[in-house]
Amino acid sequence: METVLPKTSKIRIFADVELVKGNKVELKSEQSHYLVSVMRLQSGDNILVFNGKDGEFDCTLFVESKKTVIIEINEQTRKFESVPDIWLLFAPLKKDCTDFVIEKATELGIAKIVPVITKYSISDKVKTSRYQTQAIEAAEQCRRLDVPIISDAINFDKLLNGWDENR
């Protein structure tokens, strides 16, 4: 009896570039390294690319070196759909717990994530760039077409004083 293996899904990445069918775009060196050295992709392989505004596109890789990959944008596989305007305000936790909050909020479709520093916050060291990286990775994994906005940390009292009454 022949064993049938499940069809593997294509690798998916977020690229902060305009996605237009037929264009060729060079990826960032970190993304190129990931695709070539970690995922072992080669020229001619296809991946899915999204940018948070144009939808998701099937793209063909052209590997020039371990840190230089150019993608040719082929067909659009999904049109962009925005998520509801739902915000998550949370007090930062210890590193791994905050990472978990960012990941799950992204997977659930939160539009904006706001770290709030309270009187009893465990951590007052907020690394917005780290949170952004976590959100991008979660969006790539869960097939979301956008990445939530990660705000700079704000003091709880300042947040309440400037709160939009219509929100």
Short mmCIF file of C-alpha atoms in Angstrom, two decimals:
data_model
loop_
_atom_site.label_atom_id
_atom_site.label_comp_id
_atom_site.label_asym_id
_atom_site.label_seq_id
_atom_site.Cartn_x
_atom_site.Cartn_y
_atom_site.Cartn_z
CA MET A 1 0.00 0.00 0.00
CA GLU A 2 1.37 3.41 -1.01
CA THR A 3 1.74 6.06 1.69
CA VAL A 4 0.35 9.44 0.70
CA LEU A 5 2.12 12.34 2.37
CA PRO A 6 0.16 15.50 3.12
CA LYS A 7 0.78 18.40 0.77
CA THR A 8 3.11 20.85 2.45
CA SER A 9 2.13 24.49 2.46
CA LYS A 10 4.39 27.16 1.02
CA ILE A 11 6.59 29.27 3.21
CA ARG A 12 5.03 32.65 3.91
CA ILE A 13 6.85 35.89 4.67
CA PHE A 14 6.00 39.52 5.37
CA ALA A 15 7.80 42.01 3.13
CA ASP A 16 7.45 45.76 3.53
CA VAL A 17 7.39 46.35 -0.24
CA GLU A 18 4.74 47.14 -2.83
CA LEU A 19 3.38 43.91 -4.29
CA VAL A 20 2.48 44.29 -7.96
CA LYS A 21 2.20 41.35 -10.34
CA GLY A 22 5.26 41.16 -12.60
CA ASN A 23 7.57 43.26 -10.41
CA LYS A 24 10.87 41.97 -9.08
CA VAL A 25 11.89 42.95 -5.55
CA GLU A 26 15.02 42.28 -3.50
CA LEU A 27 14.29 40.93 -0.03
CA LYS A 28 16.08 42.08 3.14
CA SER A 29 19.29 40.17 3.89
CA GLU A 30 17.75 38.57 7.02
CA GLN A 31 14.84 37.21 4.98
CA SER A 32 17.18 36.03 2.23
CA HIS A 33 19.34 34.23 4.80
CA TYR A 34 16.25 32.59 6.33
CA LEU A 35 14.94 31.35 2.97
CA VAL A 36 18.28 30.10 1.62
CA SER A 37 20.23 28.94 4.67
CA VAL A 38 17.46 27.91 7.07
CA MET A 39 14.64 26.75 4.80
CA ARG A 40 17.04 25.56 2.05
CA LEU A 41 15.06 27.07 -0.82
CA GLN A 42 16.59 27.45 -4.26
CA SER A 43 16.05 29.53 -7.37
CA GLY A 44 12.73 28.63 -8.96
CA ASP A 45 11.03 27.73 -5.65
CA ASN A 46 7.82 29.56 -4.79
CA ILE A 47 6.78 31.29 -1.57
CA LEU A 48 3.83 33.39 -0.46
CA VAL A 49 4.46 37.06 0.35
CA PHE A 50 2.17 39.62 2.01
CA ASN A 51 2.70 43.23 3.03
CA GLY A 52 -0.34 44.23 5.09
CA LYS A 53 -2.08 46.18 2.33
CA ASP A 54 -1.94 44.52 -1.11
CA GLY A 55 -2.99 41.00 -0.15
CA GLU A 56 -0.98 37.81 -0.56
CA PHE A 57 0.99 36.87 -3.68
CA ASP A 58 2.67 33.76 -4.99
CA CYS A 59 6.30 34.65 -5.75
CA THR A 60 9.22 32.91 -7.44
CA LEU A 61 12.68 33.07 -5.85
CA PHE A 62 15.87 34.00 -7.65
CA VAL A 63 18.80 33.24 -5.33
CA GLU A 64 21.88 35.35 -6.05
CA SER A 65 23.72 34.57 -2.79
CA LYS A 66 22.96 33.44 0.76
CA LYS A 67 22.01 37.01 1.65
CA THR A 68 20.60 38.19 -1.66
CA VAL A 69 17.28 36.88 -2.93
CA ILE A 70 15.06 38.54 -5.50
CA ILE A 71 11.40 37.59 -5.79
CA GLU A 72 9.29 37.85 -8.88
CA ILE A 73 5.70 38.60 -7.96
CA ASN A 74 3.28 36.26 -9.73
CA GLU A 75 -0.43 35.79 -9.07
CA GLN A 76 -2.38 37.20 -6.15
CA THR A 77 -3.58 34.30 -4.00
CA ARG A 78 -5.74 36.32 -1.58
CA LYS A 79 -7.11 39.85 -1.59
CA PHE A 80 -6.43 42.08 1.41
CA GLU A 81 -9.05 42.07 4.17
CA SER A 82 -8.67 44.39 7.12
CA VAL A 83 -9.35 43.16 10.63
CA PRO A 84 -11.89 44.86 12.92
CA ASP A 85 -10.55 47.90 14.80
CA ILE A 86 -10.02 46.08 18.09
CA TRP A 87 -7.24 47.17 20.42
CA LEU A 88 -5.47 45.23 23.15
CA LEU A 89 -4.12 47.28 26.04
CA PHE A 90 -1.96 45.27 28.42
CA ALA A 91 0.66 45.70 31.11
CA PRO A 92 3.95 44.15 29.94
CA LEU A 93 4.93 40.92 31.65
CA LYS A 94 8.18 39.06 31.92
CA LYS A 95 9.79 38.42 28.51
CA ASP A 96 8.31 35.02 27.53
CA CYS A 97 4.83 35.87 28.81
CA THR A 98 4.75 39.15 26.85
CA ASP A 99 5.89 37.29 23.73
CA PHE A 100 2.99 34.90 24.24
CA VAL A 101 0.51 37.80 24.60
CA ILE A 102 1.77 39.42 21.36
CA GLU A 103 1.61 36.12 19.48
CA LYS A 104 -1.92 35.23 20.59
CA ALA A 105 -3.26 38.77 20.10
CA THR A 106 -1.94 38.70 16.53
CA GLU A 107 -3.50 35.29 15.89
CA LEU A 108 -6.84 36.51 17.25
CA GLY A 109 -6.93 39.48 14.86
CA ILE A 110 -6.16 42.42 17.14
CA ALA A 111 -5.58 45.59 15.07
CA LYS A 112 -3.47 47.53 17.60
CA ILE A 113 -1.46 46.43 20.62
CA VAL A 114 -0.70 49.04 23.30
CA PRO A 115 1.72 48.27 26.16
CA VAL A 116 0.55 50.18 29.24
CA ILE A 117 2.86 50.89 32.17
CA THR A 118 0.94 50.69 35.43
CA LYS A 119 1.89 51.25 39.05
CA TYR A 120 2.31 47.49 39.50
CA SER A 121 3.79 46.54 36.14
CA ILE A 122 6.28 43.70 36.41
CA SER A 123 8.35 45.04 33.55
CA ASP A 124 8.89 48.63 32.53
CA LYS A 125 11.37 47.74 29.79
CA VAL A 126 9.30 47.72 26.62
CA LYS A 127 11.05 46.75 23.40
CA THR A 128 8.63 47.83 20.68
CA SER A 129 10.88 46.52 17.89
CA ARG A 130 10.93 43.07 19.53
CA TYR A 131 7.13 43.11 19.81
CA GLN A 132 6.90 44.07 16.13
CA THR A 133 9.11 41.12 15.19
CA GLN A 134 6.94 38.79 17.29
CA ALA A 135 3.78 40.09 15.61
CA ILE A 136 5.24 39.63 12.12
CA GLU A 137 6.26 36.05 12.89
CA ALA A 138 2.82 35.26 14.30
CA ALA A 139 1.10 36.81 11.25
CA GLU A 140 3.28 34.73 8.92
CA GLN A 141 2.38 31.54 10.79
CA CYS A 142 -1.37 32.10 11.15
CA ARG A 143 -1.89 33.26 7.54
CA ARG A 144 -3.07 36.72 8.58
CA LEU A 145 -2.81 39.32 5.80
CA ASP A 146 -1.69 42.23 7.98
CA VAL A 147 0.38 42.87 11.08
CA PRO A 148 -1.05 44.66 14.11
CA ILE A 149 0.22 48.13 14.96
CA ILE A 150 2.47 48.02 18.01
CA SER A 151 2.34 51.31 19.92
CA ASP A 152 5.06 52.70 22.12
CA ALA A 153 4.50 52.05 25.82
CA ILE A 154 2.36 54.62 27.57
CA ASN A 155 1.76 55.41 31.23
CA PHE A 156 -1.71 54.34 32.38
CA ASP A 157 -2.68 57.79 33.69
CA LYS A 158 -1.54 59.47 30.46
CA LEU A 159 -3.54 56.92 28.44
CA LEU A 160 -6.73 57.63 30.40
CA ASN A 161 -6.28 61.41 30.20
CA GLY A 162 -5.92 61.30 26.42
CA TRP A 163 -8.57 58.64 25.75
CA ASP A 164 -10.90 59.29 22.81
CA GLU A 165 -14.47 59.34 24.18
CA ASN A 166 -15.75 57.82 20.92
CA ARG A 167 -13.57 54.74 21.26
#
